[in-house]
Amino acid sequence: AAACLGTAELVNWRLGVDLLAVLAWLVTSAGVVTFLLAIHAMYRSQRVRPLWAALYPAGAMMTAGILREAAADIEAGRAIEWGGRSYALQKAEAPSADDLPLADVTP
């Protein structure tokens, strides 16, 4: 009966679990633990209480939101106000192939 089974079915038949799902879970868990250890080490090297590392994800999400909002403003062509001044930005056009310099490929 095992000869008719594919690799995934054979693994499921022998172990009773989906080996790929377990492997994905283990790799993801290892990545999360490695990330948290790295953040903990960086905070500790700067003499910041490691408890503050727990707030890192919230700060990263807030920063991403600010950058996303700024990108949307630039895409929409809205003026940016900062320090009591207003800056109107224009989209830069991509250069055409004719405008790009050619590299000298002679030996």
mmCIF file with all atom_site columns, C-alpha atoms in Angstrom, residues 24-98:
data_model
loop_
_atom_site.group_PDB
_atom_site.id
_atom_site.type_symbol
_atom_site.label_atom_id
_atom_site.label_alt_id
_atom_site.label_comp_id
_atom_site.label_asym_id
_atom_site.label_entity_id
_atom_site.label_seq_id
_atom_site.pdbx_PDB_ins_code
_atom_site.Cartn_x
_atom_site.Cartn_y
_atom_site.Cartn_z
_atom_site.occupancy
_atom_site.B_iso_or_equiv
_atom_site.pdbx_formal_charge
_atom_site.auth_seq_id
_atom_site.auth_comp_id
_atom_site.auth_asym_id
_atom_site.auth_atom_id
_atom_site.pdbx_PDB_model_num
ATOM 1  C CA . ALA A 1 24 ? 7.133  25.392 8.618   1.00 0.00 ? 24 ALA A CA 1
ATOM 2  C CA . TRP A 1 25 ? 6.083  25.898 12.245  1.00 0.00 ? 25 TRP A CA 1
ATOM 3  C CA . LEU A 1 26 ? 9.576  25.061 13.502  1.00 0.00 ? 26 LEU A CA 1
ATOM 4  C CA . VAL A 1 27 ? 11.305 27.386 11.007  1.00 0.00 ? 27 VAL A CA 1
ATOM 5  C CA . THR A 1 28 ? 8.885  30.213 11.816  1.00 0.00 ? 28 THR A CA 1
ATOM 6  C CA . SER A 1 29 ? 9.337  29.706 15.542  1.00 0.00 ? 29 SER A CA 1
ATOM 7  C CA . ALA A 1 30 ? 13.114 29.683 15.177  1.00 0.00 ? 30 ALA A CA 1
ATOM 8  C CA . GLY A 1 31 ? 12.924 32.927 13.198  1.00 0.00 ? 31 GLY A CA 1
ATOM 9  C CA . VAL A 1 32 ? 10.759 34.637 15.812  1.00 0.00 ? 32 VAL A CA 1
ATOM 10 C CA . VAL A 1 33 ? 13.005 33.487 18.662  1.00 0.00 ? 33 VAL A CA 1
ATOM 11 C CA . THR A 1 34 ? 16.123 34.633 16.784  1.00 0.00 ? 34 THR A CA 1
ATOM 12 C CA . PHE A 1 35 ? 14.532 38.033 16.101  1.00 0.00 ? 35 PHE A CA 1
ATOM 13 C CA . LEU A 1 36 ? 13.546 38.483 19.755  1.00 0.00 ? 36 LEU A CA 1
ATOM 14 C CA . LEU A 1 37 ? 17.005 37.476 20.958  1.00 0.00 ? 37 LEU A CA 1
ATOM 15 C CA . ALA A 1 38 ? 18.615 39.950 18.545  1.00 0.00 ? 38 ALA A CA 1
ATOM 16 C CA . ILE A 1 39 ? 16.334 42.794 19.663  1.00 0.00 ? 39 ILE A CA 1
ATOM 17 C CA . HIS A 1 40 ? 16.981 41.861 23.300  1.00 0.00 ? 40 HIS A CA 1
ATOM 18 C CA . ALA A 1 41 ? 20.757 41.894 22.697  1.00 0.00 ? 41 ALA A CA 1
ATOM 19 C CA . MET A 1 42 ? 20.622 45.278 20.944  1.00 0.00 ? 42 MET A CA 1
ATOM 20 C CA . TYR A 1 43 ? 18.549 46.835 23.711  1.00 0.00 ? 43 TYR A CA 1
ATOM 21 C CA . ARG A 1 44 ? 20.815 45.357 26.356  1.00 0.00 ? 44 ARG A CA 1
ATOM 22 C CA . SER A 1 45 ? 23.982 46.597 24.609  1.00 0.00 ? 45 SER A CA 1
ATOM 23 C CA . GLN A 1 46 ? 22.521 50.123 24.700  1.00 0.00 ? 46 GLN A CA 1
ATOM 24 C CA . ARG A 1 47 ? 21.701 49.716 28.400  1.00 0.00 ? 47 ARG A CA 1
ATOM 25 C CA . VAL A 1 48 ? 17.971 49.948 27.756  1.00 0.00 ? 48 VAL A CA 1
ATOM 26 C CA . ARG A 1 49 ? 15.728 47.780 29.885  1.00 0.00 ? 49 ARG A CA 1
ATOM 27 C CA . PRO A 1 50 ? 14.922 44.658 27.833  1.00 0.00 ? 50 PRO A CA 1
ATOM 28 C CA . LEU A 1 51 ? 11.275 45.065 28.782  1.00 0.00 ? 51 LEU A CA 1
ATOM 29 C CA . TRP A 1 52 ? 11.123 47.924 26.254  1.00 0.00 ? 52 TRP A CA 1
ATOM 30 C CA . ALA A 1 53 ? 11.849 45.392 23.509  1.00 0.00 ? 53 ALA A CA 1
ATOM 31 C CA . ALA A 1 54 ? 8.259  44.244 23.920  1.00 0.00 ? 54 ALA A CA 1
ATOM 32 C CA . LEU A 1 55 ? 7.148  47.619 22.533  1.00 0.00 ? 55 LEU A CA 1
ATOM 33 C CA . TYR A 1 56 ? 9.288  47.245 19.408  1.00 0.00 ? 56 TYR A CA 1
ATOM 34 C CA . PRO A 1 57 ? 6.487  45.720 17.286  1.00 0.00 ? 57 PRO A CA 1
ATOM 35 C CA . ALA A 1 58 ? 4.120  48.568 18.172  1.00 0.00 ? 58 ALA A CA 1
ATOM 36 C CA . GLY A 1 59 ? 6.763  51.174 17.289  1.00 0.00 ? 59 GLY A CA 1
ATOM 37 C CA . ALA A 1 60 ? 7.539  49.412 14.020  1.00 0.00 ? 60 ALA A CA 1
ATOM 38 C CA . MET A 1 61 ? 3.834  49.369 13.102  1.00 0.00 ? 61 MET A CA 1
ATOM 39 C CA . MET A 1 62 ? 3.493  53.079 13.923  1.00 0.00 ? 62 MET A CA 1
ATOM 40 C CA . THR A 1 63 ? 6.573  53.909 11.827  1.00 0.00 ? 63 THR A CA 1
ATOM 41 C CA . ALA A 1 64 ? 5.227  51.846 8.928   1.00 0.00 ? 64 ALA A CA 1
ATOM 42 C CA . GLY A 1 65 ? 1.930  53.745 9.157   1.00 0.00 ? 65 GLY A CA 1
ATOM 43 C CA . ILE A 1 66 ? 3.703  57.104 9.057   1.00 0.00 ? 66 ILE A CA 1
ATOM 44 C CA . LEU A 1 67 ? 5.761  56.050 6.035   1.00 0.00 ? 67 LEU A CA 1
ATOM 45 C CA . ARG A 1 68 ? 2.690  54.623 4.282   1.00 0.00 ? 68 ARG A CA 1
ATOM 46 C CA . GLU A 1 69 ? 0.803  57.891 4.830   1.00 0.00 ? 69 GLU A CA 1
ATOM 47 C CA . ALA A 1 70 ? 3.753  59.921 3.525   1.00 0.00 ? 70 ALA A CA 1
ATOM 48 C CA . ALA A 1 71 ? 4.009  57.730 0.430   1.00 0.00 ? 71 ALA A CA 1
ATOM 49 C CA . ALA A 1 72 ? 0.269  58.146 -0.198  1.00 0.00 ? 72 ALA A CA 1
ATOM 50 C CA . ASP A 1 73 ? 0.639  61.940 0.088   1.00 0.00 ? 73 ASP A CA 1
ATOM 51 C CA . ILE A 1 74 ? 3.486  61.939 -2.420  1.00 0.00 ? 74 ILE A CA 1
ATOM 52 C CA . GLU A 1 75 ? 1.581  59.667 -4.816  1.00 0.00 ? 75 GLU A CA 1
ATOM 53 C CA . ALA A 1 76 ? -1.490 61.904 -4.605  1.00 0.00 ? 76 ALA A CA 1
ATOM 54 C CA . GLY A 1 77 ? 0.612  65.033 -5.144  1.00 0.00 ? 77 GLY A CA 1
ATOM 55 C CA . ARG A 1 78 ? -0.493 66.625 -1.863  1.00 0.00 ? 78 ARG A CA 1
ATOM 56 C CA . ALA A 1 79 ? 1.703  69.357 -0.452  1.00 0.00 ? 79 ALA A CA 1
ATOM 57 C CA . ILE A 1 80 ? 3.686  68.451 2.639   1.00 0.00 ? 80 ILE A CA 1
ATOM 58 C CA . GLU A 1 81 ? 3.538  70.892 5.539   1.00 0.00 ? 81 GLU A CA 1
ATOM 59 C CA . TRP A 1 82 ? 6.341  70.940 8.045   1.00 0.00 ? 82 TRP A CA 1
ATOM 60 C CA . GLY A 1 83 ? 7.763  73.637 10.261  1.00 0.00 ? 83 GLY A CA 1
ATOM 61 C CA . GLY A 1 84 ? 5.168  76.175 9.134   1.00 0.00 ? 84 GLY A CA 1
ATOM 62 C CA . ARG A 1 85 ? 6.103  75.772 5.469   1.00 0.00 ? 85 ARG A CA 1
ATOM 63 C CA . SER A 1 86 ? 4.412  73.965 2.637   1.00 0.00 ? 86 SER A CA 1
ATOM 64 C CA . TYR A 1 87 ? 6.336  71.881 0.127   1.00 0.00 ? 87 TYR A CA 1
ATOM 65 C CA . ALA A 1 88 ? 4.654  70.954 -3.140  1.00 0.00 ? 88 ALA A CA 1
ATOM 66 C CA . LEU A 1 89 ? 6.218  67.857 -4.627  1.00 0.00 ? 89 LEU A CA 1
ATOM 67 C CA . GLN A 1 90 ? 6.037  66.709 -8.193  1.00 0.00 ? 90 GLN A CA 1
ATOM 68 C CA . LYS A 1 91 ? 6.383  63.158 -9.414  1.00 0.00 ? 91 LYS A CA 1
ATOM 69 C CA . ALA A 1 92 ? 9.630  62.546 -11.201 1.00 0.00 ? 92 ALA A CA 1
ATOM 70 C CA . GLU A 1 93 ? 9.302  60.920 -14.570 1.00 0.00 ? 93 GLU A CA 1
ATOM 71 C CA . ALA A 1 94 ? 11.326 57.816 -15.230 1.00 0.00 ? 94 ALA A CA 1
ATOM 72 C CA . PRO A 1 95 ? 14.063 58.385 -17.799 1.00 0.00 ? 95 PRO A CA 1
ATOM 73 C CA . SER A 1 96 ? 13.526 56.840 -21.192 1.00 0.00 ? 96 SER A CA 1
ATOM 74 C CA . ALA A 1 97 ? 16.002 54.373 -22.630 1.00 0.00 ? 97 ALA A CA 1
ATOM 75 C CA . ASP A 1 98 ? 17.264 57.102 -24.978 1.00 0.00 ? 98 ASP A CA 1
#
